Each structure stands twice: as structure tokens, then as C-alpha cells.
PDB file of C-alpha atoms in Angstrom:
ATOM      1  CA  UNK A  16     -61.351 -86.363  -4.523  1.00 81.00           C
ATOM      2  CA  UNK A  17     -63.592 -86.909  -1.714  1.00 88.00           C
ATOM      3  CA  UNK A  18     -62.878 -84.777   0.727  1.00 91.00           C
ATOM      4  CA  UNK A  19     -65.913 -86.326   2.918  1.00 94.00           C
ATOM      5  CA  UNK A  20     -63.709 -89.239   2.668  1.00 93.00           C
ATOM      6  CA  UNK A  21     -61.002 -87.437   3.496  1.00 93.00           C
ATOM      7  CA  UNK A  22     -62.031 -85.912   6.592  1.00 94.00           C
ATOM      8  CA  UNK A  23     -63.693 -88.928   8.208  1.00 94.00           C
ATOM      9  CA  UNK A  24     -60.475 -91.474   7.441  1.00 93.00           C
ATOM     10  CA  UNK A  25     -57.958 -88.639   9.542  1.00 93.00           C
ATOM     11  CA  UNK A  26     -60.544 -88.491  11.686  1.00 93.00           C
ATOM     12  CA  UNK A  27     -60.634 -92.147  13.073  1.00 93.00           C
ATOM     13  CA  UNK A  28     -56.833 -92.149  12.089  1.00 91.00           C
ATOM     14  CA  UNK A  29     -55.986 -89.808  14.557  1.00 91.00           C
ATOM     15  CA  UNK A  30     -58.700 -90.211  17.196  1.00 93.00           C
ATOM     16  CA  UNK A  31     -56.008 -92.543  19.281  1.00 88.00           C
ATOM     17  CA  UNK A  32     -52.614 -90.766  17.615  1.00 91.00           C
ATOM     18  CA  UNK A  33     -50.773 -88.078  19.991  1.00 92.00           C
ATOM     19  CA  UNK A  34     -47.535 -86.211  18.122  1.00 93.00           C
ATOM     20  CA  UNK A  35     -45.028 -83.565  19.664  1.00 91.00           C
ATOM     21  CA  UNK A  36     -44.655 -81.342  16.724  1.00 92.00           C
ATOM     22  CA  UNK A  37     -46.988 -80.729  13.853  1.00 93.00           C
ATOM     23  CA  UNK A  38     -44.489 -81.083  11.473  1.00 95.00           C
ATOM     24  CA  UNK A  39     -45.028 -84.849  12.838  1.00 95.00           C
ATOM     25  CA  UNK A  40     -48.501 -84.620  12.230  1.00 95.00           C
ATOM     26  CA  UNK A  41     -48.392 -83.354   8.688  1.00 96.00           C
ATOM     27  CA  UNK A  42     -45.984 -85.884   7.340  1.00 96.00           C
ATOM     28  CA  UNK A  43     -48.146 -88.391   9.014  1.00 96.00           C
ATOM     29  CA  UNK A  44     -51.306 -87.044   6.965  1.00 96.00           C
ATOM     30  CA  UNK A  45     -49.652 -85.945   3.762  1.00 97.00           C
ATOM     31  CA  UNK A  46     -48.358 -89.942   3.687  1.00 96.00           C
ATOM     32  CA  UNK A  47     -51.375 -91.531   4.837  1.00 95.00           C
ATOM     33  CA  UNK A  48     -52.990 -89.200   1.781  1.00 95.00           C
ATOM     34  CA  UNK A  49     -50.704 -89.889  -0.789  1.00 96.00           C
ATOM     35  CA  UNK A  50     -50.961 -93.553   0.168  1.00 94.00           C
ATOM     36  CA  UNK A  51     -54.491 -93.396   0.576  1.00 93.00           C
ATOM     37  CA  UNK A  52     -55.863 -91.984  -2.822  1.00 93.00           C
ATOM     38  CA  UNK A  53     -54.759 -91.638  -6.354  1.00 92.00           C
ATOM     39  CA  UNK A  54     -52.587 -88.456  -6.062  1.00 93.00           C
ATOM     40  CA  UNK A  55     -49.460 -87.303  -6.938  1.00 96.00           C
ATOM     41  CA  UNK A  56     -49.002 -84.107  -4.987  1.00 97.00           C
ATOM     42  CA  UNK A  57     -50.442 -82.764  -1.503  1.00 97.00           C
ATOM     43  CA  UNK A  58     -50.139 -79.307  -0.012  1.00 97.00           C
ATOM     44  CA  UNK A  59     -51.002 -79.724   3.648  1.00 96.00           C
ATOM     45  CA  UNK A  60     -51.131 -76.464   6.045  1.00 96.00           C
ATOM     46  CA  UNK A  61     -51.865 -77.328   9.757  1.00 95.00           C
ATOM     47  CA  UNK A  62     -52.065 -74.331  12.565  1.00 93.00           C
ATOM     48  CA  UNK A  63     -52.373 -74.590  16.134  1.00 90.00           C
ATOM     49  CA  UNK A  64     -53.990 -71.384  18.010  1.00 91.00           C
ATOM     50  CA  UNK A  65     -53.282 -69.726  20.984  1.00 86.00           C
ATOM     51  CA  UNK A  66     -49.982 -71.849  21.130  1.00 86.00           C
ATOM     52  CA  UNK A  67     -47.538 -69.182  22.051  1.00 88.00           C
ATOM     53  CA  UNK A  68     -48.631 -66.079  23.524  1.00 90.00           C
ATOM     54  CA  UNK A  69     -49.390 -62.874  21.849  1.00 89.00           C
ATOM     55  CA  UNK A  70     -49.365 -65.261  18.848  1.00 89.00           C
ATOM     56  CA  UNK A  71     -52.546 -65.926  16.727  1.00 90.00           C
ATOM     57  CA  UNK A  72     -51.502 -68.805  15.701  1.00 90.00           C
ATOM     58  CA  UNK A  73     -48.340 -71.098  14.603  1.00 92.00           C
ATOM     59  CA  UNK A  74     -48.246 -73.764  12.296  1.00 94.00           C
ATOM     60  CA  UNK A  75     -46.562 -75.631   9.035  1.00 96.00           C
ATOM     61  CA  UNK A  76     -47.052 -76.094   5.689  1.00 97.00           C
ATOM     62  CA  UNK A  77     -45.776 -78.933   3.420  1.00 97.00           C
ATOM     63  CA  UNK A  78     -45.674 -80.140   0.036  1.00 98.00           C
ATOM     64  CA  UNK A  79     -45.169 -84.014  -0.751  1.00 97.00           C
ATOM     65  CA  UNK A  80     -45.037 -86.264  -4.268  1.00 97.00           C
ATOM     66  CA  UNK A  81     -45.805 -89.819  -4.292  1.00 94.00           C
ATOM     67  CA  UNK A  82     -43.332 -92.040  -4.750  1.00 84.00           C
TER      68      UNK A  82
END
């Protein structure tokens, strides 16, 4: 995998895309990955600091198969 790749297609994907939750945002990636390249499986953690107080951090983690 190219994770070069990777980063720069998320990149202009979500320059222009605004989502609510990250749980949102995750499915959105893990699908456009699966989709995107020839795998059958993506683990996909996403954390977002300083988003409640006294908190490090929050965030999600999923696991997807292609179809």
C-alpha cells in the first residue's frame, strides 16, 4: 500500500467535507479506502484533542471488510 497515496487522496477528499461525529468521518474513510485500493480489511482510529475538557483526547476506532 501506498500510504503517500493514501494520505494525499483523504486529503483533497476531505478538504471541502464537514461531518458532525467522527464516527461519520471514519466510515466515510474506511469506505472510500476499501473502495479505493485492493484491500479486504481496514482498521481506522481517528481522535480529536482537547474536545471535552479535562479530556486528552476522544475518538473512534473501526474495523471494516470489503464487500
Amino acid at each position: 500500500i501506498d500510504y503517500a497515496q493514501i494520505c494525499r487522496g483523504l486529503s483533497e477528499l476531505l478538504v471541502e467535507k464537514r461531518f458532525q461525529l467522527l464516527e461519520a468521518l471514519a466510515e466515510y474513510c474506511a469506505n472510500w479506502l476499501l473502495t479505493s485500493f485492493d484491500i479486504q480489511w481496514v482498521t481506522l482510529k481517528i481522535t480529536k484533542p482537547g474536545a471535552i475538557a479535562d479530556c486528552q483526547s476522544v475518538g473512534v476506532s473501526i474495523k471494516r471488510f470489503a464487500k
